[in-house]
Short mmCIF file of C-alpha atoms in Angstrom, two decimals:
data_model
loop_
_atom_site.label_atom_id
_atom_site.label_comp_id
_atom_site.label_asym_id
_atom_site.label_seq_id
_atom_site.Cartn_x
_atom_site.Cartn_y
_atom_site.Cartn_z
CA TRP A 1 110.36 94.47 76.19
CA LEU A 2 111.31 95.77 73.03
CA SER A 3 109.68 97.80 73.06
CA ALA A 4 111.18 99.65 75.89
CA ARG A 5 113.82 99.55 74.72
CA VAL A 6 113.93 100.45 70.62
CA ALA A 7 114.57 103.37 70.86
CA ALA A 8 118.20 104.10 72.86
CA LEU A 9 119.04 101.44 69.81
CA GLU A 10 117.19 103.09 67.29
CA ARG A 11 119.79 106.40 68.25
CA VAL A 12 122.92 104.23 68.10
CA ALA A 13 122.23 103.30 65.07
CA ASP A 14 120.84 106.78 63.66
CA TYR A 15 124.14 108.22 64.94
CA ALA A 16 126.17 105.91 63.16
CA LEU A 17 124.19 106.68 60.29
CA SER A 18 125.05 110.16 60.48
CA ARG A 19 128.88 109.92 60.33
CA ASP A 20 128.30 108.82 56.75
CA ILE A 21 129.31 111.61 56.04
CA ASP A 22 130.12 111.05 51.89
CA GLY A 23 126.89 109.10 51.24
CA ASP A 24 128.87 106.14 50.09
CA GLY A 25 126.34 103.57 52.76
CA LEU A 26 129.66 102.92 54.32
CA ILE A 27 130.43 104.82 58.08
CA GLU A 28 133.30 106.13 58.32
CA ALA A 29 135.15 106.56 61.43
CA VAL A 30 135.67 109.57 63.82
CA PRO A 31 139.52 108.96 63.70
CA SER A 32 141.41 110.08 59.94
CA GLY A 33 143.03 106.42 59.93
CA ASN A 34 145.99 108.52 58.05
CA LEU A 35 149.35 107.06 58.66
CA GLY A 36 151.13 109.03 61.53
CA SER A 37 148.01 110.33 62.86
CA LEU A 38 147.75 107.89 65.74
CA LYS A 39 147.85 110.39 68.56
CA GLN A 40 146.39 110.45 72.05
CA PRO A 41 143.30 111.29 72.91
CA LYS A 42 142.50 110.54 69.47
CA ARG A 43 143.54 106.71 69.19
CA SER A 44 142.53 104.54 66.95
CA SER A 45 138.18 103.27 66.00
CA CYS A 46 138.97 99.04 66.53
CA TRP A 47 139.32 97.66 69.86
CA PHE A 48 142.88 96.84 68.19
CA ASP A 49 144.53 99.96 69.83
CA ALA A 50 148.17 100.07 69.48
CA ILE A 51 146.87 100.16 65.65
CA ASN A 52 145.77 102.53 63.17
CA PHE A 53 142.58 102.20 62.30
CA GLY A 54 139.78 104.69 61.01
CA HIS A 55 137.79 106.41 58.32
CA LYS A 56 136.30 102.74 55.94
CA ASP A 57 136.66 100.68 58.71
CA ALA A 58 136.59 97.43 57.47
CA TYR A 59 135.76 96.07 61.06
CA ALA A 60 132.99 98.34 62.73
CA ASN A 61 131.59 98.12 59.01
CA ALA A 62 131.38 94.66 59.43
CA LEU A 63 129.50 95.03 62.98
CA MET A 64 127.25 98.56 61.59
CA TYR A 65 126.24 95.77 59.17
CA ARG A 66 125.17 92.99 61.24
CA GLY A 67 123.64 95.26 63.50
CA PHE A 68 121.59 96.85 60.63
CA ARG A 69 120.38 94.20 59.74
CA CYS A 70 119.31 92.91 62.92
CA LEU A 71 117.70 96.29 64.23
CA ALA A 72 115.64 96.11 60.50
CA ASP A 73 115.03 92.70 62.15
CA LEU A 74 113.49 94.31 65.55
CA GLU A 75 111.24 96.74 63.87
CA ALA A 76 109.24 94.63 61.58
CA ARG A 77 108.42 92.37 64.61
CA LEU A 78 106.91 95.66 66.37
CA LYS A 79 105.14 95.97 63.13
CA ARG A 80 107.22 99.22 62.73
CA GLU A 81 107.66 98.89 58.45
CA ASN A 82 109.12 102.45 57.95
CA ARG A 83 111.68 101.34 60.16
CA ALA A 84 112.06 98.13 59.87
CA ALA A 85 113.38 99.66 56.38
CA LYS A 86 115.05 102.47 56.39
CA TYR A 87 117.26 100.08 58.38
CA ALA A 88 117.17 97.26 55.88
CA ASP A 89 118.39 100.28 53.49
CA ALA A 90 121.04 100.97 55.52
CA ALA A 91 122.54 97.63 55.96
CA ALA A 92 121.55 97.00 51.25
CA ARG A 93 124.28 100.49 51.17
CA LEU A 94 126.31 99.74 53.54
CA LYS A 95 127.27 96.36 51.65
CA LYS A 96 127.26 97.71 48.41
CA ALA A 97 129.55 100.18 49.58
CA TYR A 98 131.75 97.38 51.69
CA ALA A 99 133.81 95.02 49.19
CA PRO A 100 134.27 97.25 46.45
CA THR A 101 136.29 99.93 48.78
CA LEU A 102 137.77 97.80 50.56
CA LEU A 103 138.99 94.33 49.38
CA ASN A 104 142.01 95.09 48.09
CA PRO A 105 143.13 93.87 44.30
CA THR A 106 146.42 93.20 45.19
CA THR A 107 146.29 91.24 48.26
CA GLY A 108 142.29 89.88 47.03
CA TRP A 109 141.04 90.01 51.34
CA ILE A 110 139.43 92.86 53.19
CA ALA A 111 141.99 95.48 54.04
CA MET A 112 141.92 96.52 57.70
CA TRP A 113 140.56 100.35 56.68
CA ARG A 114 140.46 103.29 54.10
CA SER A 115 142.17 105.87 55.46
CA GLN A 116 140.71 109.73 54.38
CA ASP A 117 143.77 110.56 52.86
CA GLY A 118 142.74 107.15 50.51
CA GLN A 119 145.16 104.55 51.22
CA LEU A 120 143.72 101.01 51.83
CA HIS A 121 145.77 99.46 55.34
CA ASP A 122 146.22 96.23 54.43
CA TYR A 123 148.22 94.09 57.02
CA ALA A 124 146.53 90.97 56.33
CA CYS A 125 144.10 90.25 59.35
CA PRO A 126 142.12 86.64 58.97
CA PHE A 127 139.30 88.30 61.10
CA ILE A 128 138.50 91.48 59.25
CA SER A 129 137.75 88.95 55.95
CA GLY A 130 136.80 86.73 58.25
CA TYR A 131 133.25 89.42 59.91
CA ALA A 132 133.20 89.72 56.80
CA ILE A 133 132.41 86.28 55.07
CA GLU A 134 129.97 85.45 57.67
CA TYR A 135 128.05 88.07 57.69
CA GLY A 136 127.25 88.57 53.96
CA LEU A 137 128.82 91.47 52.24
CA VAL A 138 130.45 89.13 49.69
CA ASP A 139 129.54 86.69 47.54
CA ARG A 140 129.77 82.48 48.47
CA GLU A 141 132.59 82.69 45.15
CA THR A 142 134.56 85.70 46.66
CA GLY A 143 135.02 84.25 50.16
CA ARG A 144 135.33 80.90 48.90
CA ARG A 145 138.83 83.19 46.65
CA ILE A 146 139.85 86.13 50.28
CA LEU A 147 139.91 81.72 51.73
CA GLU A 148 142.39 80.43 49.99
CA LYS A 149 144.41 83.62 49.94
CA LEU A 150 144.20 84.09 53.48
CA HIS A 151 145.62 80.18 54.18
CA ALA A 152 148.19 80.61 51.32
CA LYS A 153 149.74 83.60 53.59
CA ILE A 154 149.34 81.73 56.52
CA GLU A 155 151.21 79.03 55.45
CA ALA A 156 153.73 81.14 53.67
CA VAL A 157 154.35 83.32 57.57
CA GLY A 158 154.66 79.42 59.10
CA PHE A 159 151.72 80.20 61.33
CA THR A 160 150.87 76.43 62.55
CA ARG A 161 150.33 77.50 66.52
CA PHE A 162 146.69 77.81 65.93
CA ASP A 163 145.98 76.68 69.47
CA LEU A 164 146.49 79.98 70.40
CA GLY A 165 143.23 81.48 67.96
CA LEU A 166 143.88 83.10 64.86
CA PRO A 167 146.62 85.53 64.61
CA CYS A 168 145.63 89.27 63.81
CA ILE A 169 147.49 90.30 61.25
CA LEU A 170 150.22 87.85 59.16
#
């Protein structure tokens, strides 16, 4: 089953790798993410289509990291060690660049994206930091500090309706 489908998975992964425009390990989105650039038809790079995600997108890169790790595991199951190493290396390079690029030193959590003009866009998004923590893109202690800061922010804004889920941004 996997042998019949792995080529399609590789095509997707290789396209993503081709989007590492500057060679730092992070996948750059097609939209720039620059302030004021959210215009039809070139919308955001994220499912938050009303928020101008783009360029070095924390959400997309967290998913890409997990995807590369999973594809490396699948390749290893097929005994394709060179390809397994390729995708494991892609995941390692992405992880190495993720926090230094996207961890906001001012707020202490992961920003939503860094736009092409270099600006860090941070609207206190719990799920962005959650993915980074869950997928291991930050170490345990950093993850603990991020959660403490986000919890304090949730309290500061007065959000209490957890029965509705987490807010998208704080």
